[in-house]
Short mmCIF file of C-alpha atoms in Angstrom, two decimals:
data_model
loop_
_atom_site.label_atom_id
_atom_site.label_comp_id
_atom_site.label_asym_id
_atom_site.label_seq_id
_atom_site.Cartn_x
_atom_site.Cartn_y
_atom_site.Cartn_z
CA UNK A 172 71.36 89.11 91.50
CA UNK A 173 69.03 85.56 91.59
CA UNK A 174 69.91 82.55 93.51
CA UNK A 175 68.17 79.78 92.21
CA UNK A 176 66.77 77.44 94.93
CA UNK A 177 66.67 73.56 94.37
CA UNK A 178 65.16 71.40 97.38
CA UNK A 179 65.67 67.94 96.11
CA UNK A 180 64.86 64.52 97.46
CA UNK A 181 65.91 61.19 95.38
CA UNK A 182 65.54 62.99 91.72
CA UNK A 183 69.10 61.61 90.25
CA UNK A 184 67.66 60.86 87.24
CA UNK A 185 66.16 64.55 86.52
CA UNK A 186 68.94 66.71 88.25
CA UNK A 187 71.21 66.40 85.04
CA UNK A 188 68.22 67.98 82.65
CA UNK A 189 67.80 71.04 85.38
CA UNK A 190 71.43 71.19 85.34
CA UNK A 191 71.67 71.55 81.48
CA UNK A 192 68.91 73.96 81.58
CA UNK A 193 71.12 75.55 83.78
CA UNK A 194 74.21 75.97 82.19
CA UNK A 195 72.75 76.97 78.62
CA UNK A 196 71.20 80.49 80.43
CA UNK A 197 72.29 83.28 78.51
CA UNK A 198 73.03 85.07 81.68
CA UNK A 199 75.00 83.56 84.53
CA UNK A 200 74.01 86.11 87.02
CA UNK A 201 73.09 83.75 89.32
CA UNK A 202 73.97 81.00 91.88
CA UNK A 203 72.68 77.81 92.53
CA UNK A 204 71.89 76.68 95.64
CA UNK A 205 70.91 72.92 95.75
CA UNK A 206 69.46 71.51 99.10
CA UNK A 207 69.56 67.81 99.36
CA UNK A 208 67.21 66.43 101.46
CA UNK A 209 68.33 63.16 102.95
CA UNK A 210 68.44 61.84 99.30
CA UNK A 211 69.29 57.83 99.00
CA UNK A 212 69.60 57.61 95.40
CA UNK A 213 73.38 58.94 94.45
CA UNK A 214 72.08 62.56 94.54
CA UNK A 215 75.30 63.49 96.67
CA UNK A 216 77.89 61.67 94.74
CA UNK A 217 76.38 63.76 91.29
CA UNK A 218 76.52 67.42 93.58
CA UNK A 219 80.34 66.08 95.08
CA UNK A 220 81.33 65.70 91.20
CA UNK A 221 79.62 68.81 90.25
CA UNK A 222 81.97 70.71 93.12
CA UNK A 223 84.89 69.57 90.75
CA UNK A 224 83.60 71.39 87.68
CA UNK A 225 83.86 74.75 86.39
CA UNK A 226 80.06 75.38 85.93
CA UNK A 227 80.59 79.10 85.32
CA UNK A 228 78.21 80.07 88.44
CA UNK A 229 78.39 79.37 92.19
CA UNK A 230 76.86 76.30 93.90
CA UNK A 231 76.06 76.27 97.54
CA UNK A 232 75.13 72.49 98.35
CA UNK A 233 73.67 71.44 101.60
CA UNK A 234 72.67 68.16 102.56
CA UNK A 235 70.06 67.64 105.60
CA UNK A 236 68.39 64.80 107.54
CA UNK A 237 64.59 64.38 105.22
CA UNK A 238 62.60 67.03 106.32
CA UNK A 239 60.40 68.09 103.48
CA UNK A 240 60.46 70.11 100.83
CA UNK A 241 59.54 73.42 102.79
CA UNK A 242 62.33 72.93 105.56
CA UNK A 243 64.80 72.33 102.53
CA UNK A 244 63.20 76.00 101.40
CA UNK A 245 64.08 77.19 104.25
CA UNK A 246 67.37 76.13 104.64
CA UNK A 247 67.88 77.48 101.13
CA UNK A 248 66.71 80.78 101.95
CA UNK A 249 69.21 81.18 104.91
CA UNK A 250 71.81 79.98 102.52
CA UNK A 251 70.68 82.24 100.08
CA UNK A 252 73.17 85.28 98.70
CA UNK A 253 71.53 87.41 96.34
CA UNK A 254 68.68 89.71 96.30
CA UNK A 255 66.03 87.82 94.91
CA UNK A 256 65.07 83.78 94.96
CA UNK A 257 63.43 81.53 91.91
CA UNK A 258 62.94 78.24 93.20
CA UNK A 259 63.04 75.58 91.15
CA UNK A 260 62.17 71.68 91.31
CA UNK A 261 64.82 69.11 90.49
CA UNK A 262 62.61 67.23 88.08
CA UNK A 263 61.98 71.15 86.20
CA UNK A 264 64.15 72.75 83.89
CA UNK A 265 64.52 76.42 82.49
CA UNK A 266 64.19 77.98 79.07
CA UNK A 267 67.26 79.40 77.82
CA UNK A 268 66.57 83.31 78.23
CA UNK A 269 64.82 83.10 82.10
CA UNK A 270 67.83 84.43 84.12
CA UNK A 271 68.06 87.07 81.31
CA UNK A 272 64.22 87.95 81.30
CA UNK A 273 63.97 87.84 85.32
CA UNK A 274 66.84 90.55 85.73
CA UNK A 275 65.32 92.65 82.88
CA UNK A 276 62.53 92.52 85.26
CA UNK A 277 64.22 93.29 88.65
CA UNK A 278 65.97 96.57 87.11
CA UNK A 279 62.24 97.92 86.03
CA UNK A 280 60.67 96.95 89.72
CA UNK A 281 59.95 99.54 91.93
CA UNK A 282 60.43 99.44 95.59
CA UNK A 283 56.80 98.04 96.43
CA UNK A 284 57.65 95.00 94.16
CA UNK A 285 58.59 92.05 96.30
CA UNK A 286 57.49 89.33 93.51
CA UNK A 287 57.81 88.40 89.86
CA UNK A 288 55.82 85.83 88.56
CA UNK A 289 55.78 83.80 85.22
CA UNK A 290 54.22 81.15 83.84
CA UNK A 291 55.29 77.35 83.47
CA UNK A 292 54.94 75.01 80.23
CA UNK A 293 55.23 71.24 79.84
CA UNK A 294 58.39 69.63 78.25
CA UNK A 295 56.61 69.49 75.40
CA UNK A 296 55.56 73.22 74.87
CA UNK A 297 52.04 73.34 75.93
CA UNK A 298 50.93 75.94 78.47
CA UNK A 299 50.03 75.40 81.93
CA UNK A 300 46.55 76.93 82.77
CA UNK A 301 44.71 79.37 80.72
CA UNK A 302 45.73 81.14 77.75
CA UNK A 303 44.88 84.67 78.33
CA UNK A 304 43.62 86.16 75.53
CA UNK A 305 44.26 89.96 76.43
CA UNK A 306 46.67 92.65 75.78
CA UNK A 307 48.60 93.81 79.06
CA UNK A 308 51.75 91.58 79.14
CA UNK A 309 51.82 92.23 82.94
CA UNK A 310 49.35 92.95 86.11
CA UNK A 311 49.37 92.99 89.66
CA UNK A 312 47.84 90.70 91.74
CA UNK A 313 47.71 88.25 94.45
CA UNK A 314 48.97 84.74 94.71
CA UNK A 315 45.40 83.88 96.07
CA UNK A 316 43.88 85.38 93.05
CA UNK A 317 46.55 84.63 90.30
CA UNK A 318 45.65 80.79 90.67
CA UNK A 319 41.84 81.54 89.58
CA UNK A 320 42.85 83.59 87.12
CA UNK A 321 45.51 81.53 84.99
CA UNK A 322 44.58 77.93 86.81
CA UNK A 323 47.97 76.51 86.40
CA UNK A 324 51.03 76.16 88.29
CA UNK A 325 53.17 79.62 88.15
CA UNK A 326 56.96 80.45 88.55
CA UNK A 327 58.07 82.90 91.36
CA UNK A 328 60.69 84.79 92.26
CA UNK A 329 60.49 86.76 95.32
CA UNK A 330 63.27 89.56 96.99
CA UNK A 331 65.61 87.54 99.32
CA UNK A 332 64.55 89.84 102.41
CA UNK A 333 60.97 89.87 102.06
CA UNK A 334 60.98 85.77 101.66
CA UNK A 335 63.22 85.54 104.94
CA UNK A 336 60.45 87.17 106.89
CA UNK A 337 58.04 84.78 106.36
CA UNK A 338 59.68 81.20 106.92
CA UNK A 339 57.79 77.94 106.29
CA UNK A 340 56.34 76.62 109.69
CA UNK A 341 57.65 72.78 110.94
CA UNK A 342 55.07 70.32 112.68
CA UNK A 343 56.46 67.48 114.24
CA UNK A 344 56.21 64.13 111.91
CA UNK A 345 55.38 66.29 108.93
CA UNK A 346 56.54 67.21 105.49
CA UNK A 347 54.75 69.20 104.06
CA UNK A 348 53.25 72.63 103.76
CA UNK A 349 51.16 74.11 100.64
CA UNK A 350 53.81 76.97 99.26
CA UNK A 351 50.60 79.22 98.77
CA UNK A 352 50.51 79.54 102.41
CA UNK A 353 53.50 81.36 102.32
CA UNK A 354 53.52 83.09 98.71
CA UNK A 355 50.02 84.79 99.80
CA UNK A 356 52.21 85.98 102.84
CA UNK A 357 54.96 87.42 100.90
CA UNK A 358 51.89 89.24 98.38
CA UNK A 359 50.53 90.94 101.34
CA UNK A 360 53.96 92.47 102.35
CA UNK A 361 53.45 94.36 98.69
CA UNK A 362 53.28 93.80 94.92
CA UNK A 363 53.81 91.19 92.86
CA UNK A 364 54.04 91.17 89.06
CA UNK A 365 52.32 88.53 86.84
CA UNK A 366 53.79 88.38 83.64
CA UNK A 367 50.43 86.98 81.50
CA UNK A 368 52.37 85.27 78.52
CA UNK A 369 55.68 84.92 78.97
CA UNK A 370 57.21 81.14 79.49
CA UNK A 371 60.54 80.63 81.70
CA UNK A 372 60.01 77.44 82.81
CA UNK A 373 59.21 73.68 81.66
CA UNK A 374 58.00 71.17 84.15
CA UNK A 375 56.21 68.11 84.50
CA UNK A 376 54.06 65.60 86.95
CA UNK A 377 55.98 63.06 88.10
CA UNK A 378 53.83 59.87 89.52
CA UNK A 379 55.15 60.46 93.14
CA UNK A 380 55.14 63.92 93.34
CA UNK A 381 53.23 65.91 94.94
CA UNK A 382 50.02 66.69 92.83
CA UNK A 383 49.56 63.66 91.64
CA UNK A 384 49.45 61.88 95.05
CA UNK A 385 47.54 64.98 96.92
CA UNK A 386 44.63 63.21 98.99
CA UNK A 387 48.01 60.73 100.94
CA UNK A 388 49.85 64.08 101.60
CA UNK A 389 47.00 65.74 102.90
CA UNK A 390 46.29 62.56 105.44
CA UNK A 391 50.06 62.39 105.70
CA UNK A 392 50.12 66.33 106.65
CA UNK A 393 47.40 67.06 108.47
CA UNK A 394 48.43 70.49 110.32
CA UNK A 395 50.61 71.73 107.39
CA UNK A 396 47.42 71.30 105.35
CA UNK A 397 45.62 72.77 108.32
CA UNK A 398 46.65 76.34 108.60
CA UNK A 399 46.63 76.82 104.73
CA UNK A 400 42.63 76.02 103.85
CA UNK A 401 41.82 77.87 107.36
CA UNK A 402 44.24 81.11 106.35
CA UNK A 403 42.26 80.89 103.33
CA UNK A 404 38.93 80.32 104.73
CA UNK A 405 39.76 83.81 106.35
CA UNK A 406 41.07 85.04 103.10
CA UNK A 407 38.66 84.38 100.45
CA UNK A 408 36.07 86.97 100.00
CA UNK A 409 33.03 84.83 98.57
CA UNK A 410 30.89 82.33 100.46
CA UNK A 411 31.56 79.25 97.53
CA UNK A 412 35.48 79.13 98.12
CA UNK A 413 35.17 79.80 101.87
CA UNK A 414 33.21 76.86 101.97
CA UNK A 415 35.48 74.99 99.95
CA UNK A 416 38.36 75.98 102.52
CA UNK A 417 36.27 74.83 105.49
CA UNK A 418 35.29 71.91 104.46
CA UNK A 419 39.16 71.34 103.77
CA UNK A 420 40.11 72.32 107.34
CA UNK A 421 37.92 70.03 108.52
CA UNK A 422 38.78 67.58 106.94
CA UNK A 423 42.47 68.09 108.11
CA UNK A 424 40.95 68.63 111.77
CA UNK A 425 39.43 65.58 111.42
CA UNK A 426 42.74 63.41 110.03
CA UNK A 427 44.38 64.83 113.29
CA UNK A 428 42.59 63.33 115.38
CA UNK A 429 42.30 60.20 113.16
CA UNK A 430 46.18 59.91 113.13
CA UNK A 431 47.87 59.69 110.12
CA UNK A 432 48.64 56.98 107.35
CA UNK A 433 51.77 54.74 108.13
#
């Protein structure tokens, strides 16, 4: 029913703690499907010894030249078997119960439901974002809105055929895209499902990931960066955060023509 989708790019030392995470769900009703992107740290040899074992779900490995995390996305999708995909960062983990409280999910979604979405704690318990102090345990939204409303990093899991439609975009001599980009693509094709309280997943910020070193990815990234402040430029309906998203796609226009950090 879920294939989990790991891009992962020199993380070693935090695959083993996703795998754990992995292999105490309560429900195996899923695969795993772990894209290696041009790792140098013994990555492979860990995923070749992982073949050997009986892990009690499938893994799909694939190992590709270093492209970025959103062509290792998309490489995952087209690898991807079941219905609906959670991705999942190599240096993340799972709680026990979040295969089992996804596929609850799924059999209660109707047909205009192509997303689920959940929210993300630190290792050490605290929420990500706000705590919402109201009563529905669930509403509909928009990835666009979502991130004012719980300002925190969420969990997603979209249907397998609605995420194939909408395929992360590759510039030449870049790595990156912003996932919102696409997640706001996937929310216009129909509804997603924000789940206000409940916790599936434990993460933390790295020092070279990605949010802590944001203003060298967005030099580094300059057209990836491009088409998501201008889509929301367009998006956004008041004049504070379309300004915000101009001044953003300026700023990439302008690190275009600047060239890029070495």
């Amino acid at each position: 029913m879920i294939t989990i989708l790991t891009a992962t790019y020199n993380r070693y030392n935090t695959l083993p703690r996703l795998l754990k995470s992995l292999l105490e769900q309560s429900s195996k009703e899923f695969e795993w499907v772990l894209i290696d992107d041009g790792s140098s740290d013994g990555t492979q040899d860990f995923v070749e010894k992982l073949k050997e074992e009986n892990l009690g779900f499938n893994l799909t490995s694939i190992r590709q030249n270093n492209a970025g995390k959103h062509a290792a996305i998309n490489s995952g999708i087209a690898a991807a078997k079941k219905n609906w995909i959670f991705i999942v960062d190599s240096d993340d983990a799972l709680v026990p119960d979040a295969v089992e409280t996804i596929i609850a999910s799924i059999t209660k979604a109707t047909d205009s439901t192509v997303g689920l979405c959940y929210r993300k704690a630190y290792f050490s318990g605290e929420l990500l974002g706000n705590d919402l102090k109201t009563a529905e345990q669930s509403l509909v939204s928009t990835p666009t809105e979502a991130g004012k409303l719980f300002a925190g990093d969420l969990a997603y899991i979209f249907r397998t055929d609605v995420m194939s439609k909408f395929p992360f975009p590759i510039f030449k001599g870049e790595k990156f895209v912003p996932e919102l980009y696409i997640w706001n693509k996937i929310g216009d094709a129909g509804d997603i499902v924000f789940f206000t309280r409940k916790i599936i997943y434990l993460c933390d910020y790295l020092e070279d990931g990605y949010s802590r070193n944001f203003s060298r990815h967005l030099r580094a990234n300059p057209k990836g960066f491009f088409i998501y402040y201008w889509s929301q430029f367009l998006r956004e309906k008041t004049v504070f955060y379309k300004f915000k998203n101009l001044i953003r796609s300026v700023q990439c226009v302008l690190y275009m023509f600047l060239g890029r950090p070495r």
